[in-house]
Structures are given as C-alpha cells and as structure tokens.
C-alpha cells in the first residue's frame, strides 16, 4: 500500500525555521513529482511547493517564494520543505502529495490538486507572533 508520512511540524516563533519531511513507502516513486500543500483553519487547501522526480524543476506559491525551499532525496524516497522566516500566516496543517501525471505548473489549481494520486495525513505547523 502506497503511503506518505509527514513529520517535522511543531510550534515555532515568527521569524524561525522548520524543516518538514515526507517519506514515501510502498512502491517505487520514480517519475512521481512530490509536493506540499497546506490548509489553515477555516480556509481552503492551497498549494505551497512541488518538485519533479529528478529534482530539476520546482514550483512555489508566491506567498512562500524566497522563504521556503523544497528538495528531495531519491534514494530515500523523501521530500523536504525547509521553511525559513516563518510568519503567523504560515500556520496550517501541511500535507504531502505525490503524482505521476500532472505537470508541476498545474498543481496550484484546486481542480488539479484534488486529483493528485497520493496524500499524506498532514503535520501541523504553528507560528506564534
């Protein structure tokens, strides 16, 4: 059974940093892009960042550009999200996703994200002011 397991969430003060991890198991994820989404209380889920299998291409939401960095370790089937200069508005449950079909350029679309193949259970990030 395919599984994505997120870790690394927690409580941090504004301006601080966290690194999220998403470990994939259950199959070989070659040709799968992986990425992160988040959902704040009372808000819709939104795209954060994504990376291709090779790691050669990345995509970021405008709200996190310059502060967040996505990377992956293919040997470990793991994707990371390094989050720096965190703001209270970054508070959300962060979800990992994996998909082999949709181009990264489409992941920001709600109509696409709903169809991504595999999702993790989420990890909570809380940024205090």
mmCIF file with all atom_site columns, C-alpha atoms in Angstrom, residues 37-122:
data_model
loop_
_atom_site.group_PDB
_atom_site.id
_atom_site.type_symbol
_atom_site.label_atom_id
_atom_site.label_alt_id
_atom_site.label_comp_id
_atom_site.label_asym_id
_atom_site.label_entity_id
_atom_site.label_seq_id
_atom_site.pdbx_PDB_ins_code
_atom_site.Cartn_x
_atom_site.Cartn_y
_atom_site.Cartn_z
_atom_site.occupancy
_atom_site.B_iso_or_equiv
_atom_site.pdbx_formal_charge
_atom_site.auth_seq_id
_atom_site.auth_comp_id
_atom_site.auth_asym_id
_atom_site.auth_atom_id
_atom_site.pdbx_PDB_model_num
ATOM 1  C CA . UNK A 1 37  ? 0.028   21.832 0.312   1.00 0.00 ? 37  UNK A CA 1
ATOM 2  C CA . UNK A 1 38  ? -1.368  23.487 3.413   1.00 0.00 ? 38  UNK A CA 1
ATOM 3  C CA . UNK A 1 39  ? -4.734  24.203 4.936   1.00 0.00 ? 39  UNK A CA 1
ATOM 4  C CA . UNK A 1 40  ? -5.269  26.835 7.575   1.00 0.00 ? 40  UNK A CA 1
ATOM 5  C CA . UNK A 1 41  ? -8.319  26.784 9.877   1.00 0.00 ? 41  UNK A CA 1
ATOM 6  C CA . UNK A 1 42  ? -11.392 27.920 8.006   1.00 0.00 ? 42  UNK A CA 1
ATOM 7  C CA . UNK A 1 43  ? -9.559  28.195 4.705   1.00 0.00 ? 43  UNK A CA 1
ATOM 8  C CA . UNK A 1 44  ? -9.261  26.097 1.595   1.00 0.00 ? 44  UNK A CA 1
ATOM 9  C CA . UNK A 1 45  ? -6.262  23.923 0.934   1.00 0.00 ? 45  UNK A CA 1
ATOM 10 C CA . UNK A 1 46  ? -3.583  25.757 -1.031  1.00 0.00 ? 46  UNK A CA 1
ATOM 11 C CA . UNK A 1 47  ? -0.504  24.811 -2.994  1.00 0.00 ? 47  UNK A CA 1
ATOM 12 C CA . UNK A 1 48  ? 2.882   25.512 -1.378  1.00 0.00 ? 48  UNK A CA 1
ATOM 13 C CA . UNK A 1 49  ? 5.662   23.902 -3.414  1.00 0.00 ? 49  UNK A CA 1
ATOM 14 C CA . UNK A 1 50  ? 6.434   20.918 -5.631  1.00 0.00 ? 50  UNK A CA 1
ATOM 15 C CA . UNK A 1 51  ? 9.422   19.207 -7.202  1.00 0.00 ? 51  UNK A CA 1
ATOM 16 C CA . UNK A 1 52  ? 9.888   16.783 -10.068 1.00 0.00 ? 52  UNK A CA 1
ATOM 17 C CA . UNK A 1 53  ? 11.288  13.296 -9.667  1.00 0.00 ? 53  UNK A CA 1
ATOM 18 C CA . UNK A 1 54  ? 14.678  14.399 -10.946 1.00 0.00 ? 54  UNK A CA 1
ATOM 19 C CA . UNK A 1 55  ? 14.678  17.455 -8.723  1.00 0.00 ? 55  UNK A CA 1
ATOM 20 C CA . UNK A 1 56  ? 15.452  19.583 -11.729 1.00 0.00 ? 56  UNK A CA 1
ATOM 21 C CA . UNK A 1 57  ? 12.239  21.546 -11.651 1.00 0.00 ? 57  UNK A CA 1
ATOM 22 C CA . UNK A 1 58  ? 10.465  23.185 -8.766  1.00 0.00 ? 58  UNK A CA 1
ATOM 23 C CA . UNK A 1 59  ? 7.377   25.333 -8.321  1.00 0.00 ? 59  UNK A CA 1
ATOM 24 C CA . UNK A 1 60  ? 6.416   27.620 -5.458  1.00 0.00 ? 60  UNK A CA 1
ATOM 25 C CA . UNK A 1 61  ? 3.428   29.615 -4.379  1.00 0.00 ? 61  UNK A CA 1
ATOM 26 C CA . UNK A 1 62  ? 4.132   33.353 -4.479  1.00 0.00 ? 62  UNK A CA 1
ATOM 27 C CA . UNK A 1 63  ? 3.468   33.578 -0.748  1.00 0.00 ? 63  UNK A CA 1
ATOM 28 C CA . UNK A 1 64  ? 6.459   31.363 0.105   1.00 0.00 ? 64  UNK A CA 1
ATOM 29 C CA . UNK A 1 65  ? 8.977   32.225 -2.628  1.00 0.00 ? 65  UNK A CA 1
ATOM 30 C CA . UNK A 1 66  ? 12.311  33.223 -1.158  1.00 0.00 ? 66  UNK A CA 1
ATOM 31 C CA . UNK A 1 67  ? 11.431  31.756 2.250   1.00 0.00 ? 67  UNK A CA 1
ATOM 32 C CA . UNK A 1 68  ? 10.701  28.084 1.578   1.00 0.00 ? 68  UNK A CA 1
ATOM 33 C CA . UNK A 1 69  ? 12.854  25.566 -0.280  1.00 0.00 ? 69  UNK A CA 1
ATOM 34 C CA . UNK A 1 70  ? 11.728  22.167 -1.492  1.00 0.00 ? 70  UNK A CA 1
ATOM 35 C CA . UNK A 1 71  ? 14.194  19.345 -2.121  1.00 0.00 ? 71  UNK A CA 1
ATOM 36 C CA . UNK A 1 72  ? 14.175  15.589 -2.406  1.00 0.00 ? 72  UNK A CA 1
ATOM 37 C CA . UNK A 1 73  ? 16.385  12.597 -1.707  1.00 0.00 ? 73  UNK A CA 1
ATOM 38 C CA . UNK A 1 74  ? 15.543  10.000 -4.346  1.00 0.00 ? 74  UNK A CA 1
ATOM 39 C CA . UNK A 1 75  ? 17.464  7.245  -2.605  1.00 0.00 ? 75  UNK A CA 1
ATOM 40 C CA . UNK A 1 76  ? 15.338  7.740  0.492   1.00 0.00 ? 76  UNK A CA 1
ATOM 41 C CA . UNK A 1 77  ? 12.063  8.473  -1.372  1.00 0.00 ? 77  UNK A CA 1
ATOM 42 C CA . UNK A 1 78  ? 11.808  11.562 0.795   1.00 0.00 ? 78  UNK A CA 1
ATOM 43 C CA . UNK A 1 79  ? 10.931  15.163 0.054   1.00 0.00 ? 79  UNK A CA 1
ATOM 44 C CA . UNK A 1 80  ? 11.771  18.061 2.355   1.00 0.00 ? 80  UNK A CA 1
ATOM 45 C CA . UNK A 1 81  ? 10.373  21.531 2.864   1.00 0.00 ? 81  UNK A CA 1
ATOM 46 C CA . UNK A 1 82  ? 12.768  23.944 4.515   1.00 0.00 ? 82  UNK A CA 1
ATOM 47 C CA . UNK A 1 83  ? 10.759  26.837 5.891   1.00 0.00 ? 83  UNK A CA 1
ATOM 48 C CA . UNK A 1 84  ? 12.579  29.992 6.938   1.00 0.00 ? 84  UNK A CA 1
ATOM 49 C CA . UNK A 1 85  ? 11.383  33.407 8.097   1.00 0.00 ? 85  UNK A CA 1
ATOM 50 C CA . UNK A 1 86  ? 8.113   31.883 9.195   1.00 0.00 ? 86  UNK A CA 1
ATOM 51 C CA . UNK A 1 87  ? 5.106   34.121 9.676   1.00 0.00 ? 87  UNK A CA 1
ATOM 52 C CA . UNK A 1 88  ? 1.933   33.602 11.714  1.00 0.00 ? 88  UNK A CA 1
ATOM 53 C CA . UNK A 1 89  ? 0.017   33.316 8.438   1.00 0.00 ? 89  UNK A CA 1
ATOM 54 C CA . UNK A 1 90  ? 2.050   30.175 7.637   1.00 0.00 ? 90  UNK A CA 1
ATOM 55 C CA . UNK A 1 91  ? 0.185   28.391 10.418  1.00 0.00 ? 91  UNK A CA 1
ATOM 56 C CA . UNK A 1 92  ? -1.612  25.416 8.879   1.00 0.00 ? 92  UNK A CA 1
ATOM 57 C CA . UNK A 1 93  ? -1.696  21.682 8.516   1.00 0.00 ? 93  UNK A CA 1
ATOM 58 C CA . UNK A 1 94  ? 0.867   20.815 5.851   1.00 0.00 ? 94  UNK A CA 1
ATOM 59 C CA . UNK A 1 95  ? 0.143   17.885 3.561   1.00 0.00 ? 95  UNK A CA 1
ATOM 60 C CA . UNK A 1 96  ? 2.489   15.976 1.293   1.00 0.00 ? 96  UNK A CA 1
ATOM 61 C CA . UNK A 1 97  ? 1.309   14.755 -2.102  1.00 0.00 ? 97  UNK A CA 1
ATOM 62 C CA . UNK A 1 98  ? 2.728   12.654 -4.914  1.00 0.00 ? 98  UNK A CA 1
ATOM 63 C CA . UNK A 1 99  ? 1.605   12.301 -8.512  1.00 0.00 ? 99  UNK A CA 1
ATOM 64 C CA . UNK A 1 100 ? 2.921   10.968 -11.801 1.00 0.00 ? 100 UNK A CA 1
ATOM 65 C CA . UNK A 1 101 ? 0.537   12.658 -14.216 1.00 0.00 ? 101 UNK A CA 1
ATOM 66 C CA . UNK A 1 102 ? 0.021   16.358 -13.655 1.00 0.00 ? 102 UNK A CA 1
ATOM 67 C CA . UNK A 1 103 ? 2.714   18.890 -14.609 1.00 0.00 ? 103 UNK A CA 1
ATOM 68 C CA . UNK A 1 104 ? 4.062   20.987 -11.734 1.00 0.00 ? 104 UNK A CA 1
ATOM 69 C CA . UNK A 1 105 ? 2.680   24.084 -13.400 1.00 0.00 ? 105 UNK A CA 1
ATOM 70 C CA . UNK A 1 106 ? -0.852  22.821 -12.743 1.00 0.00 ? 106 UNK A CA 1
ATOM 71 C CA . UNK A 1 107 ? -0.528  21.834 -9.088  1.00 0.00 ? 107 UNK A CA 1
ATOM 72 C CA . UNK A 1 108 ? -1.657  25.256 -7.836  1.00 0.00 ? 108 UNK A CA 1
ATOM 73 C CA . UNK A 1 109 ? -5.090  24.653 -9.365  1.00 0.00 ? 109 UNK A CA 1
ATOM 74 C CA . UNK A 1 110 ? -7.657  23.344 -6.915  1.00 0.00 ? 110 UNK A CA 1
ATOM 75 C CA . UNK A 1 111 ? -9.211  21.351 -9.737  1.00 0.00 ? 111 UNK A CA 1
ATOM 76 C CA . UNK A 1 112 ? -5.911  19.513 -10.222 1.00 0.00 ? 112 UNK A CA 1
ATOM 77 C CA . UNK A 1 113 ? -4.818  19.095 -6.618  1.00 0.00 ? 113 UNK A CA 1
ATOM 78 C CA . UNK A 1 114 ? -7.997  17.180 -5.857  1.00 0.00 ? 114 UNK A CA 1
ATOM 79 C CA . UNK A 1 115 ? -6.864  14.506 -8.308  1.00 0.00 ? 115 UNK A CA 1
ATOM 80 C CA . UNK A 1 116 ? -3.284  14.033 -7.151  1.00 0.00 ? 116 UNK A CA 1
ATOM 81 C CA . UNK A 1 117 ? -2.690  10.343 -6.610  1.00 0.00 ? 117 UNK A CA 1
ATOM 82 C CA . UNK A 1 118 ? -1.312  10.026 -3.101  1.00 0.00 ? 118 UNK A CA 1
ATOM 83 C CA . UNK A 1 119 ? -1.708  12.181 0.032   1.00 0.00 ? 119 UNK A CA 1
ATOM 84 C CA . UNK A 1 120 ? -0.208  12.079 3.480   1.00 0.00 ? 120 UNK A CA 1
ATOM 85 C CA . UNK A 1 121 ? -2.071  12.587 6.731   1.00 0.00 ? 121 UNK A CA 1
ATOM 86 C CA . UNK A 1 122 ? -0.648  16.028 7.435   1.00 0.00 ? 122 UNK A CA 1
#
